[in-house]
Amino acid sequence: MCHVIVTCRSMLWTLLSIVVAFAELIAFMSPDWLLGLPRSDSSVSGVGVDSGEYRPSLGLYSRCLRVGSRGGGVTCGPYAGTFGEVASGFWQAAMLFLAAGTLVLGGVACISIFSLCFQSILKKSIFNICGLLQAIAGLLLMVGLMLYPAGWGSEKVISYCGPEASPYRPAQCSLGWAFYAAIGGTLAAFLCAVFSAQAEIATSSDKVQEEIEEGKSLICLL
């Protein structure tokens, strides 16, 4: 029989797991990892035409640029048609680690939803298993984030940040929100791993067991 067990700690862990997975996915896909040198389109003028400065952005495999010389809007899209065209070998490695970590977090987020009904897998606590996976995902993400700045010396980054750009030195570029979101998601992944133990304690408490013995199929505890 399926017992739906909802506690504050287990629900908070589930919601946080989902948010972390989405945060890492959005950061991975975003082109806003590096903000390049300010650029302007001096050939554009006229009423209603945006001819001011803008900052191009560069992501792991995508970028945002103003295309054309007639004041067109900023266009975003992948600059790499294949994995081999990614700006740097370090970025390729970073992408693999970040993608693996994000994939694990996405799987845990899906499993966490079912943890409301199933609290064990093969007699092992689903919360402990998920907490371990989240810790592993956090380590993968951390390695990816450490490899990412090593690729700042690539020709692609130099074209955005100036000739002084080098590994771990972005020169005239600044870090975009996606990089900080990835860092925040990594820290939150470790927090989820720790909090999974609290979710396990909350769903296996004596009070929960008493309500199960009373025959209740929906158990909600604050």
XYZ file of C-alpha atoms in Angstrom:
222
model
C 0.000 0.000 0.000
C 1.257 3.453 -0.895
C 1.455 5.859 2.022
C 1.703 9.502 1.003
C 3.880 11.125 3.679
C 4.254 14.891 3.647
C 6.322 16.731 6.232
C 7.733 20.239 6.225
C 11.306 18.966 5.946
C 10.620 16.415 3.225
C 8.577 18.911 1.189
C 11.263 21.570 1.562
C 13.918 19.096 0.407
C 11.790 18.124 -2.614
C 11.171 21.736 -3.650
C 14.822 22.691 -3.165
C 15.955 19.693 -5.215
C 13.717 20.767 -8.107
C 14.824 24.410 -7.918
C 18.523 23.454 -7.870
C 18.142 21.215 -10.922
C 16.367 23.951 -12.892
C 18.904 26.578 -11.804
C 21.817 24.491 -13.060
C 20.046 23.673 -16.321
C 19.220 27.330 -17.035
C 22.772 28.421 -16.144
C 24.279 25.736 -18.386
C 22.188 26.837 -21.377
C 22.624 30.575 -20.832
C 25.060 32.674 -22.923
C 25.634 35.044 -19.976
C 28.743 33.477 -18.442
C 31.079 36.242 -19.591
C 30.178 39.824 -20.455
C 32.549 41.191 -23.081
C 33.968 44.612 -23.829
C 31.326 47.301 -24.475
C 30.690 47.728 -28.184
C 28.805 50.331 -30.178
C 27.478 50.522 -33.701
C 28.717 53.908 -34.899
C 27.244 53.393 -38.359
C 23.716 53.481 -36.995
C 21.790 56.658 -36.382
C 18.266 57.846 -36.565
C 15.127 58.190 -34.523
C 13.951 55.011 -32.875
C 17.196 53.163 -33.566
C 19.271 51.918 -30.682
C 22.823 52.968 -31.492
C 24.126 52.949 -27.917
C 26.709 50.696 -26.444
C 25.962 47.117 -25.553
C 27.957 44.276 -24.057
C 28.162 41.007 -25.972
C 27.995 37.901 -23.847
C 29.665 34.524 -24.201
C 28.499 31.236 -22.734
C 29.895 27.736 -22.789
C 28.608 27.080 -26.308
C 26.473 30.125 -27.149
C 26.818 33.895 -27.447
C 24.800 37.091 -27.814
C 25.873 39.654 -30.436
C 24.368 42.515 -32.373
C 24.342 41.255 -35.949
C 24.357 43.579 -38.944
C 25.084 47.240 -39.339
C 21.570 48.672 -39.338
C 20.818 48.726 -35.656
C 19.363 45.269 -35.446
C 18.673 43.769 -32.074
C 21.035 41.543 -30.176
C 20.877 37.993 -31.493
C 21.624 35.012 -29.274
C 22.462 31.502 -30.398
C 25.118 28.803 -30.404
C 28.515 29.734 -31.797
C 29.606 26.088 -31.824
C 27.924 23.818 -34.340
C 29.597 20.735 -32.889
C 31.180 19.828 -29.584
C 34.645 20.105 -31.158
C 33.993 23.764 -32.022
C 33.601 24.800 -28.368
C 36.055 27.626 -27.597
C 38.504 25.649 -25.453
C 39.388 22.120 -24.465
C 38.944 23.212 -20.859
C 35.428 24.375 -21.689
C 34.687 21.056 -23.343
C 35.756 19.255 -20.168
C 33.805 21.745 -18.051
C 30.703 21.131 -20.148
C 30.980 17.381 -19.620
C 31.264 17.728 -15.837
C 28.537 20.374 -15.632
C 26.204 18.377 -17.881
C 26.792 15.213 -15.831
C 26.128 17.052 -12.576
C 22.997 18.695 -13.970
C 21.732 15.370 -15.310
C 22.163 13.743 -11.890
C 20.363 16.632 -10.191
C 17.549 16.381 -12.733
C 17.171 12.662 -12.020
C 17.111 13.285 -8.267
C 14.509 16.035 -8.728
C 12.236 13.546 -10.502
C 12.803 10.883 -7.848
C 12.151 13.397 -5.059
C 8.589 13.844 -6.301
C 7.938 10.112 -5.930
C 9.476 10.184 -2.445
C 6.118 11.472 -1.224
C 4.732 7.998 -1.856
C 7.768 5.697 -1.870
C 10.345 6.150 0.871
C 12.638 3.240 0.002
C 14.247 1.546 -2.992
C 15.353 -2.067 -2.533
C 15.068 -1.547 1.233
C 17.370 1.471 1.053
C 16.160 4.909 2.077
C 15.322 6.966 -0.999
C 16.427 10.095 0.863
C 19.857 8.687 1.662
C 20.341 7.514 -1.931
C 19.281 10.882 -3.318
C 21.449 12.742 -0.811
C 24.476 10.741 -1.926
C 23.684 11.446 -5.585
C 23.312 15.157 -4.853
C 26.704 15.219 -3.147
C 28.248 13.488 -6.184
C 26.515 15.975 -8.489
C 27.895 18.834 -6.391
C 31.423 17.470 -6.801
C 30.962 17.148 -10.576
C 29.688 20.704 -10.799
C 32.546 21.979 -8.657
C 35.126 20.374 -10.959
C 33.363 21.873 -13.984
C 33.387 25.344 -12.447
C 37.084 25.039 -11.631
C 37.887 24.032 -15.233
C 35.824 26.816 -16.793
C 38.165 29.772 -15.990
C 41.131 27.788 -17.342
C 39.670 28.332 -20.819
C 39.746 32.123 -20.639
C 42.972 32.185 -22.652
C 41.264 30.853 -25.788
C 41.018 32.921 -28.986
C 37.256 33.184 -28.585
C 37.528 34.753 -25.137
C 40.356 37.052 -26.258
C 38.105 38.402 -29.028
C 35.531 39.301 -26.377
C 37.758 40.341 -23.470
C 40.898 41.764 -25.050
C 44.448 40.447 -25.604
C 45.231 40.448 -21.880
C 42.784 37.596 -21.266
C 44.449 34.445 -19.969
C 43.513 31.398 -17.878
C 41.782 32.509 -14.649
C 42.116 36.158 -15.755
C 39.160 37.527 -17.782
C 40.903 40.865 -18.437
C 38.249 43.429 -19.446
C 35.353 40.992 -19.266
C 33.148 40.551 -16.240
C 31.373 37.477 -14.988
C 27.701 37.146 -15.905
C 24.776 35.990 -13.814
C 24.900 32.453 -15.223
C 28.310 31.799 -13.643
C 27.071 32.961 -10.254
C 23.866 30.940 -10.674
C 25.962 27.831 -11.353
C 27.998 28.489 -8.201
C 24.840 29.027 -6.172
C 23.326 25.837 -7.560
C 26.454 23.890 -6.662
C 26.364 25.097 -3.069
C 22.638 24.374 -2.920
C 23.291 20.824 -4.181
C 25.496 20.172 -1.152
C 22.825 21.757 1.058
C 20.257 19.362 -0.409
C 22.564 16.433 0.329
C 22.738 17.483 3.978
C 19.029 18.247 4.185
C 18.082 14.835 2.783
C 19.057 13.324 6.136
C 16.541 15.593 7.850
C 13.867 14.530 5.368
C 14.640 10.898 6.190
C 14.317 11.551 9.926
C 11.023 13.426 9.467
C 9.361 10.711 7.369
C 10.444 7.833 9.616
C 9.534 9.399 12.950
C 7.453 7.609 15.571
C 4.488 9.854 14.880
C 4.503 8.853 11.208
C 4.667 5.167 12.145
C 1.715 5.599 14.515
C -0.434 7.105 11.774
C 0.557 4.301 9.394
C -0.527 1.737 11.986
C -3.852 3.557 12.283
C -4.426 2.815 8.606
C -4.034 6.322 7.235
C -2.848 6.545 3.630
C -2.304 10.346 3.609
C -0.085 11.605 6.394
C 0.674 15.303 6.748
C 2.870 16.497 9.589
C 4.188 19.966 10.300
